[in-house]
Amino acid sequence: MPRIDNDIKLDFKDVLLRPKRSTLKSRSEVELLRSFTFRNSKQSYHGIPIVAANMDTVGTFEMARALSKFSLFTAIHKHYTLEQWKEFAVDNPDCLQNIAASAGTGPSDLERLTAILELLPDIRYICLDVANGYSEHFVELVKAVRKRFPDHTIMAGNVVTGEMVEELILAGADIIKVGIGPGSVCTTRIKTGVGYPQLSAVIECADAAHGLKGHIMSDGGCTCPGDVAKAFGAGADFVMLGGMFSGHSQCGGATIEKDGKKYKLFYGMSSETAMKKHAGGVADYRASEGKSVEVEFKGDVESTIRDILGGVRSTCTYVGAAKLKELSRRTTFIRVTQQLNTLFN
Ligand code: 5GP
């Protein structure tokens, strides 16, 4: 007989943050920089833990240059050649501490990752990304990469439940990516019916990870700066964004002109668009669990970065957190039935 978990699980849209009495005078007093020391790599991190997703539209070298100026992080997508990596590293030595090299589970992925890391020892982060982080095969991959790179910081995922967070941390990962199905161009929930409401996933996975001195990254589902703040409030150490960073000058993907308006193509890494673009690559079991959209061109990503950072700083002042580090401790979520006034929507 199938089991039903009757506990209510929540998404970002189901809650608001309750304001609290505070001594902070202005949002400019809020410190968004965080420092972490990772459980397995023993390395330390210092920066604003907001991360551009390792999608080929968003996790670009151009994005890394822009984000790094603000101490944000970029998970570089896995489709750059070794030559492109070398060029980028030579021209942008200051960015290297704020980027990760990515790989999936394909054998050529691991080869390319190894080549990049051997060529560029200043790259200290690895992002191991599969749609389904629950497979035994993936756990074995994490173990193998940990063995090969004992002091690189490994991000791995995606999963949505505490027991799998623990397993991946024990296998050698440092930062577990949390999120199955919440992404803006993800169709997993439609195609498979599988998923987990993102806010609850983050709360539960953060608890599991922090118990082992591990870290988590909320990945997917943020639609506005308020959602980023809620993810941090729920206990995420890092927040990864795809859609919110899409549509900018720094993005990959075609620019489209229609009726005098500019758009940028944004697509899931398992969408048909991505499959076609990278055809000839390893057969991907994520096939067709992603879609393609045309995003209105938003110009330079710098204004979006300022908007997100301004929003999160303001959240911190509302709840009385002088530092981003204090945000989750100062968080009380209120369940709501409506978020926004829709009069002008
Ligand atoms: P967003 O910030 O756009 O809501 O979510 C970004 C995340 O969506 C990515 O970091 C990745 O985990 C996930 N994602 C990207 N492409 C695909 C896809 O084609 N299919 C699925 N299921 N998830 C995707």
Short mmCIF file of C-alpha atoms and ligand atoms in Angstrom, two decimals:
data_model
loop_
_atom_site.label_atom_id
_atom_site.label_comp_id
_atom_site.label_asym_id
_atom_site.label_seq_id
_atom_site.Cartn_x
_atom_site.Cartn_y
_atom_site.Cartn_z
CA MET A 1 0.00 0.00 0.00
CA PRO A 2 1.45 3.46 -0.83
CA ARG A 3 2.34 5.64 2.14
CA ILE A 4 1.14 9.20 2.45
CA ASP A 5 3.21 11.72 4.37
CA ASN A 6 0.54 13.99 5.80
CA ASP A 7 2.89 16.67 7.12
CA ILE A 8 2.42 19.81 5.13
CA LYS A 9 5.49 20.74 3.10
CA LEU A 10 5.95 24.30 1.97
CA ASP A 11 7.31 26.32 -0.94
CA PHE A 12 8.67 29.86 -0.88
CA LYS A 13 5.26 31.14 -1.94
CA ASP A 14 3.57 29.60 1.11
CA VAL A 15 5.36 31.76 3.68
CA LEU A 16 6.47 35.27 4.56
CA LEU A 17 9.15 36.33 7.01
CA ARG A 18 7.84 37.88 10.20
CA PRO A 19 9.42 41.27 10.97
CA LYS A 20 11.12 41.60 14.35
CA ARG A 21 12.20 44.45 16.59
CA SER A 22 15.70 45.51 15.67
CA THR A 23 18.42 47.98 16.57
CA LEU A 24 19.70 48.20 12.99
CA LYS A 25 19.41 51.69 11.59
CA SER A 26 19.96 51.06 7.93
CA ARG A 27 20.35 48.25 5.50
CA SER A 28 23.83 49.51 4.69
CA GLU A 29 24.87 48.16 8.09
CA VAL A 30 24.08 44.59 7.05
CA GLU A 31 27.00 42.26 6.34
CA LEU A 32 26.25 39.76 3.58
CA LEU A 33 29.73 38.23 3.41
CA ARG A 34 30.01 34.83 5.02
CA SER A 35 32.93 32.63 5.98
CA PHE A 36 32.75 28.86 6.01
CA THR A 37 35.22 26.07 6.62
CA PHE A 38 34.21 22.92 4.81
CA ARG A 39 33.90 19.57 6.49
CA ASN A 40 35.78 17.37 4.05
CA SER A 41 38.04 19.65 2.04
CA LYS A 42 39.02 21.62 5.18
CA GLN A 43 39.19 24.68 2.91
CA SER A 44 37.66 27.99 3.80
CA TYR A 45 35.32 30.24 1.87
CA HIS A 46 34.70 33.96 2.16
CA GLY A 47 32.10 35.71 0.00
CA ILE A 48 28.42 36.38 -0.57
CA PRO A 49 27.03 32.88 -0.98
CA ILE A 50 24.82 33.48 -4.01
CA VAL A 51 25.73 31.27 -6.95
CA ALA A 52 25.00 31.36 -10.69
CA ALA A 53 23.83 27.91 -11.81
CA ASN A 54 26.04 25.67 -13.93
CA MET A 55 23.71 26.01 -16.93
CA ASP A 56 25.32 26.96 -20.24
CA THR A 57 23.15 30.09 -20.44
CA VAL A 58 24.01 31.36 -16.95
CA GLY A 59 27.20 29.69 -15.69
CA THR A 60 29.41 31.54 -18.17
CA PHE A 61 32.85 33.10 -17.83
CA GLU A 62 31.29 36.52 -18.52
CA MET A 63 28.86 35.96 -15.63
CA ALA A 64 31.72 34.89 -13.38
CA ARG A 65 33.57 38.13 -14.13
CA ALA A 66 30.52 40.24 -13.23
CA LEU A 67 29.53 38.25 -10.14
CA SER A 68 33.02 37.96 -8.79
CA LYS A 69 33.28 41.77 -8.58
CA PHE A 70 30.52 41.58 -5.97
CA SER A 71 32.03 38.51 -4.24
CA LEU A 72 29.31 36.26 -5.66
CA PHE A 73 30.07 32.79 -6.97
CA THR A 74 29.61 31.07 -10.36
CA ALA A 75 29.36 27.37 -11.09
CA ILE A 76 30.84 27.32 -14.58
CA HIS A 77 29.00 25.02 -16.99
CA LYS A 78 30.73 21.90 -18.22
CA HIS A 79 30.86 22.69 -21.93
CA TYR A 80 33.90 24.97 -22.13
CA THR A 81 37.03 23.54 -23.72
CA LEU A 82 40.33 23.32 -21.92
CA GLU A 83 41.64 26.06 -24.19
CA GLN A 84 38.79 28.41 -23.16
CA TRP A 85 39.45 27.64 -19.51
CA LYS A 86 43.12 28.41 -19.92
CA GLU A 87 42.41 31.75 -21.59
CA PHE A 88 39.91 32.73 -18.91
CA ALA A 89 42.27 31.83 -16.09
CA VAL A 90 45.14 33.81 -17.55
CA ASP A 91 42.97 36.91 -18.10
CA ASN A 92 40.99 36.73 -14.84
CA PRO A 93 43.17 35.45 -12.01
CA ASP A 94 41.02 37.34 -9.45
CA CYS A 95 37.88 35.40 -10.40
CA LEU A 96 39.28 31.95 -9.82
CA GLN A 97 38.49 31.82 -6.12
CA ASN A 98 34.81 32.43 -6.89
CA ILE A 99 34.16 29.71 -9.43
CA ALA A 100 33.60 25.97 -9.60
CA ALA A 101 34.25 23.59 -12.47
CA SER A 102 31.28 21.30 -13.15
CA ALA A 103 30.80 17.72 -14.21
CA GLY A 104 28.00 15.21 -14.57
CA THR A 105 28.37 11.47 -14.38
CA GLY A 106 29.57 10.78 -17.92
CA PRO A 107 33.10 9.35 -18.25
CA SER A 108 34.21 12.19 -20.54
CA ASP A 109 32.95 14.67 -17.91
CA LEU A 110 35.35 13.35 -15.33
CA GLU A 111 38.22 13.38 -17.78
CA ARG A 112 37.59 17.00 -18.69
CA LEU A 113 37.16 18.00 -15.03
CA THR A 114 40.45 16.34 -14.13
CA ALA A 115 42.22 18.06 -17.02
CA ILE A 116 40.87 21.48 -15.94
CA LEU A 117 41.86 21.03 -12.32
CA GLU A 118 45.30 19.73 -13.21
CA LEU A 119 45.87 22.63 -15.56
CA LEU A 120 44.50 25.27 -13.17
CA PRO A 121 45.38 24.49 -9.56
CA ASP A 122 43.79 27.78 -8.43
CA ILE A 123 40.33 26.36 -9.10
CA ARG A 124 39.35 25.02 -5.70
CA TYR A 125 35.68 24.06 -6.22
CA ILE A 126 34.03 21.16 -8.02
CA CYS A 127 30.32 21.01 -8.81
CA LEU A 128 29.07 17.46 -9.38
CA ASP A 129 25.62 17.70 -10.81
CA VAL A 130 23.05 15.08 -11.71
CA ALA A 131 19.28 15.32 -11.93
CA ASN A 132 18.89 12.44 -9.51
CA GLY A 133 21.40 12.43 -6.69
CA TYR A 134 19.84 9.31 -5.21
CA SER A 135 21.62 6.78 -7.39
CA GLU A 136 24.30 4.56 -5.90
CA HIS A 137 26.36 5.36 -8.98
CA PHE A 138 26.42 9.04 -8.00
CA VAL A 139 27.54 8.26 -4.44
CA GLU A 140 30.40 6.23 -5.93
CA LEU A 141 31.31 9.16 -8.19
CA VAL A 142 31.47 11.52 -5.21
CA LYS A 143 33.73 9.05 -3.39
CA ALA A 144 35.99 8.70 -6.41
CA VAL A 145 36.29 12.46 -6.95
CA ARG A 146 36.97 13.01 -3.24
CA LYS A 147 39.76 10.43 -3.41
CA ARG A 148 41.26 11.99 -6.52
CA PHE A 149 40.94 15.57 -5.17
CA PRO A 150 41.29 15.36 -1.39
CA ASP A 151 41.37 19.09 -0.77
CA HIS A 152 39.02 20.54 -3.33
CA THR A 153 35.63 21.65 -2.08
CA ILE A 154 32.94 19.46 -3.63
CA MET A 155 29.37 20.59 -4.27
CA ALA A 156 27.13 17.66 -5.11
CA GLY A 157 23.47 17.03 -5.82
CA ASN A 158 20.64 17.23 -6.32
CA VAL A 159 18.70 15.69 -3.46
CA VAL A 160 15.84 16.83 -1.23
CA THR A 161 15.88 14.67 1.88
CA GLY A 162 18.03 14.54 4.98
CA GLU A 163 19.19 10.93 4.74
CA MET A 164 20.64 11.46 1.27
CA VAL A 165 22.29 14.72 2.36
CA GLU A 166 24.04 12.75 5.07
CA GLU A 167 25.06 9.98 2.71
CA LEU A 168 26.64 12.42 0.23
CA ILE A 169 28.46 14.29 3.00
CA LEU A 170 29.81 11.01 4.35
CA ALA A 171 30.84 10.07 0.80
CA GLY A 172 33.05 13.16 0.72
CA ALA A 173 30.93 16.09 -0.52
CA ASP A 174 31.09 19.43 1.30
CA ILE A 175 28.09 21.34 -0.01
CA ILE A 176 24.94 19.42 -0.91
CA LYS A 177 22.73 20.90 -3.61
CA VAL A 178 19.08 20.72 -2.65
CA GLY A 179 16.20 20.87 -5.12
CA ILE A 180 14.34 18.43 -7.33
CA GLY A 181 11.79 19.96 -9.61
CA PRO A 182 11.56 23.60 -8.48
CA GLY A 183 13.59 25.12 -11.35
CA SER A 184 12.14 27.76 -13.66
CA VAL A 185 12.86 25.71 -16.81
CA CYS A 186 12.52 22.31 -15.20
CA THR A 187 9.73 19.95 -16.21
CA THR A 188 10.61 17.07 -13.88
CA ARG A 189 7.42 17.42 -11.87
CA ILE A 190 5.29 17.33 -15.01
CA LYS A 191 7.21 14.50 -16.62
CA THR A 192 7.69 12.34 -13.56
CA GLY A 193 5.51 13.55 -10.72
CA VAL A 194 8.60 13.59 -8.48
CA GLY A 195 9.66 16.53 -6.31
CA TYR A 196 9.62 18.18 -2.91
CA PRO A 197 8.46 21.68 -1.95
CA GLN A 198 11.65 23.72 -1.88
CA LEU A 199 11.32 25.62 1.42
CA SER A 200 10.68 22.43 3.40
CA ALA A 201 13.44 20.60 1.52
CA VAL A 202 15.89 23.34 2.50
CA ILE A 203 14.80 23.39 6.16
CA GLU A 204 15.09 19.60 6.50
CA CYS A 205 18.30 19.22 4.49
CA ALA A 206 20.02 22.12 6.28
CA ASP A 207 19.26 20.47 9.60
CA ALA A 208 20.73 17.17 8.40
CA ALA A 209 23.83 18.79 6.90
CA HIS A 210 24.58 21.11 9.79
CA GLY A 211 24.38 18.18 12.20
CA LEU A 212 27.41 16.75 10.37
CA LYS A 213 29.12 20.13 9.93
CA GLY A 214 28.29 20.02 6.24
CA HIS A 215 26.70 22.75 4.14
CA ILE A 216 23.81 23.02 1.70
CA MET A 217 22.97 25.02 -1.38
CA SER A 218 19.32 25.71 -2.17
CA ASP A 219 19.11 25.13 -5.93
CA GLY A 220 16.12 26.27 -7.95
CA GLY A 221 12.77 27.88 -7.36
CA CYS A 222 13.79 31.47 -6.53
CA THR A 223 11.69 33.94 -8.48
CA CYS A 224 12.57 37.21 -6.70
CA PRO A 225 14.98 38.59 -4.07
CA GLY A 226 12.41 37.74 -1.37
CA ASP A 227 12.71 34.05 -2.26
CA VAL A 228 16.50 34.24 -1.97
CA ALA A 229 16.06 35.71 1.51
CA LYS A 230 13.58 32.95 2.42
CA ALA A 231 16.06 30.28 1.28
CA PHE A 232 18.74 31.77 3.54
CA GLY A 233 16.16 32.12 6.32
CA ALA A 234 15.31 28.43 5.92
CA GLY A 235 18.95 27.55 6.59
CA ALA A 236 20.60 27.47 3.16
CA ASP A 237 24.30 28.30 3.33
CA PHE A 238 24.38 29.03 -0.42
CA VAL A 239 21.59 29.87 -2.85
CA MET A 240 21.91 28.92 -6.53
CA LEU A 241 20.03 30.89 -9.19
CA GLY A 242 19.29 30.09 -12.82
CA GLY A 243 16.26 32.01 -14.02
CA MET A 244 16.96 35.14 -11.98
CA PHE A 245 20.35 35.49 -13.67
CA SER A 246 18.98 34.69 -17.15
CA GLY A 247 18.35 37.25 -19.88
CA HIS A 248 21.46 39.38 -19.25
CA SER A 249 24.34 40.54 -21.45
CA GLN A 250 26.61 38.09 -19.62
CA CYS A 251 24.44 35.08 -20.52
CA GLY A 252 25.07 32.45 -23.16
CA GLY A 253 22.30 31.50 -25.57
CA ALA A 254 20.89 33.22 -28.63
CA THR A 255 19.63 36.80 -28.61
CA ILE A 256 16.30 37.10 -30.39
CA GLU A 257 14.67 40.25 -31.80
CA LYS A 258 10.90 40.26 -32.11
CA ASP A 259 8.67 43.29 -32.75
CA GLY A 260 11.50 45.63 -31.85
CA LYS A 261 12.09 43.91 -28.53
CA LYS A 262 15.12 41.89 -27.49
CA TYR A 263 14.96 38.48 -25.81
CA LYS A 264 17.54 35.94 -24.69
CA LEU A 265 16.96 32.24 -25.03
CA PHE A 266 17.07 30.44 -21.67
CA TYR A 267 16.73 26.69 -21.43
CA GLY A 268 17.04 23.78 -19.04
CA MET A 269 20.15 21.66 -19.28
CA SER A 270 17.95 18.65 -20.06
CA SER A 271 15.79 20.48 -22.57
CA GLU A 272 15.68 19.61 -26.22
CA THR A 273 17.55 22.86 -26.98
CA ALA A 274 20.45 21.86 -24.74
CA MET A 275 20.43 18.29 -26.04
CA LYS A 276 20.61 19.49 -29.63
CA LYS A 277 23.32 22.01 -28.87
CA HIS A 278 25.52 19.47 -27.15
CA ALA A 279 24.48 16.53 -29.33
CA GLY A 280 27.17 13.96 -29.67
CA GLY A 281 27.75 14.17 -25.94
CA VAL A 282 26.92 11.44 -23.49
CA ALA A 283 23.35 10.17 -23.60
CA ASP A 284 21.62 11.95 -20.74
CA TYR A 285 18.89 10.34 -18.70
CA ARG A 286 17.62 13.82 -17.88
CA ALA A 287 16.52 14.02 -21.52
CA SER A 288 13.55 16.28 -22.06
CA GLU A 289 13.03 17.17 -18.41
CA GLY A 290 13.60 20.81 -19.23
CA LYS A 291 12.07 23.54 -21.33
CA SER A 292 13.12 26.52 -23.36
CA VAL A 293 11.88 30.08 -22.85
CA GLU A 294 12.51 33.52 -24.31
CA VAL A 295 13.41 35.94 -21.53
CA GLU A 296 13.04 39.66 -22.06
CA PHE A 297 16.53 41.13 -22.32
CA LYS A 298 17.51 42.67 -18.99
CA GLY A 299 20.85 44.32 -19.86
CA ASP A 300 23.86 44.13 -17.59
CA VAL A 301 23.56 41.69 -14.70
CA GLU A 302 25.01 44.30 -12.35
CA SER A 303 21.62 45.94 -11.71
CA THR A 304 20.07 42.54 -10.98
CA ILE A 305 22.88 41.78 -8.53
CA ARG A 306 22.29 45.10 -6.75
CA ASP A 307 18.58 44.37 -6.65
CA ILE A 308 19.09 40.95 -5.06
CA LEU A 309 21.70 42.15 -2.57
CA GLY A 310 19.57 45.17 -1.67
CA GLY A 311 16.56 42.92 -1.10
CA VAL A 312 18.40 40.48 1.14
CA ARG A 313 20.00 43.31 3.11
CA SER A 314 16.57 44.79 3.64
CA THR A 315 15.20 41.41 4.81
CA CYS A 316 17.99 41.32 7.37
CA THR A 317 17.04 44.76 8.73
CA TYR A 318 13.35 43.76 8.94
CA VAL A 319 14.16 40.73 11.08
CA GLY A 320 17.02 42.33 13.02
CA ALA A 321 19.93 40.36 11.57
CA ALA A 322 23.10 42.45 11.44
CA LYS A 323 24.74 39.74 9.33
CA LEU A 324 23.47 37.23 6.79
CA LYS A 325 24.86 34.63 9.16
CA GLU A 326 22.18 35.55 11.72
CA LEU A 327 19.27 35.49 9.29
CA SER A 328 18.14 31.91 9.85
CA ARG A 329 18.32 32.34 13.64
CA ARG A 330 16.15 35.44 13.36
CA THR A 331 13.66 33.78 11.00
CA THR A 332 10.07 33.00 11.84
CA PHE A 333 8.04 31.99 8.81
CA ILE A 334 4.35 32.76 8.76
CA ARG A 335 2.20 30.52 6.62
CA VAL A 336 0.16 32.60 4.23
CA THR A 337 -2.56 32.09 1.68
CA GLN A 338 -1.58 35.11 -0.38
CA GLN A 339 1.76 36.79 -1.00
CA LEU A 340 1.04 39.73 -3.19
CA ASN A 341 -1.58 42.27 -4.07
CA THR A 342 -2.53 41.26 -7.58
CA LEU A 343 -4.45 44.38 -8.56
CA PHE A 344 -1.96 45.41 -11.24
CA ASN A 345 -0.71 41.97 -12.30
P1 5GP B 1 15.96 28.33 -11.25
O1 5GP B 1 16.84 29.23 -10.44
O2 5GP B 1 15.95 28.71 -12.70
O3 5GP B 1 14.59 28.20 -10.69
O4 5GP B 1 16.59 26.87 -11.14
C1 5GP B 1 17.90 26.58 -11.58
C2 5GP B 1 18.16 25.10 -11.41
O5 5GP B 1 17.27 24.32 -12.20
C3 5GP B 1 19.52 24.63 -11.87
O6 5GP B 1 20.55 24.97 -11.00
C4 5GP B 1 19.30 23.12 -11.98
O7 5GP B 1 19.41 22.47 -10.73
C5 5GP B 1 17.87 23.03 -12.44
N1 5GP B 1 17.79 22.75 -13.88
C6 5GP B 1 18.45 23.35 -14.88
N2 5GP B 1 18.11 22.82 -16.07
C7 5GP B 1 17.24 21.85 -15.81
C8 5GP B 1 16.54 20.91 -16.62
O8 5GP B 1 16.63 20.89 -17.85
N3 5GP B 1 15.74 20.02 -15.99
C9 5GP B 1 15.61 20.02 -14.63
N4 5GP B 1 14.84 19.09 -14.07
N5 5GP B 1 16.23 20.89 -13.83
C10 5GP B 1 17.04 21.79 -14.42
#
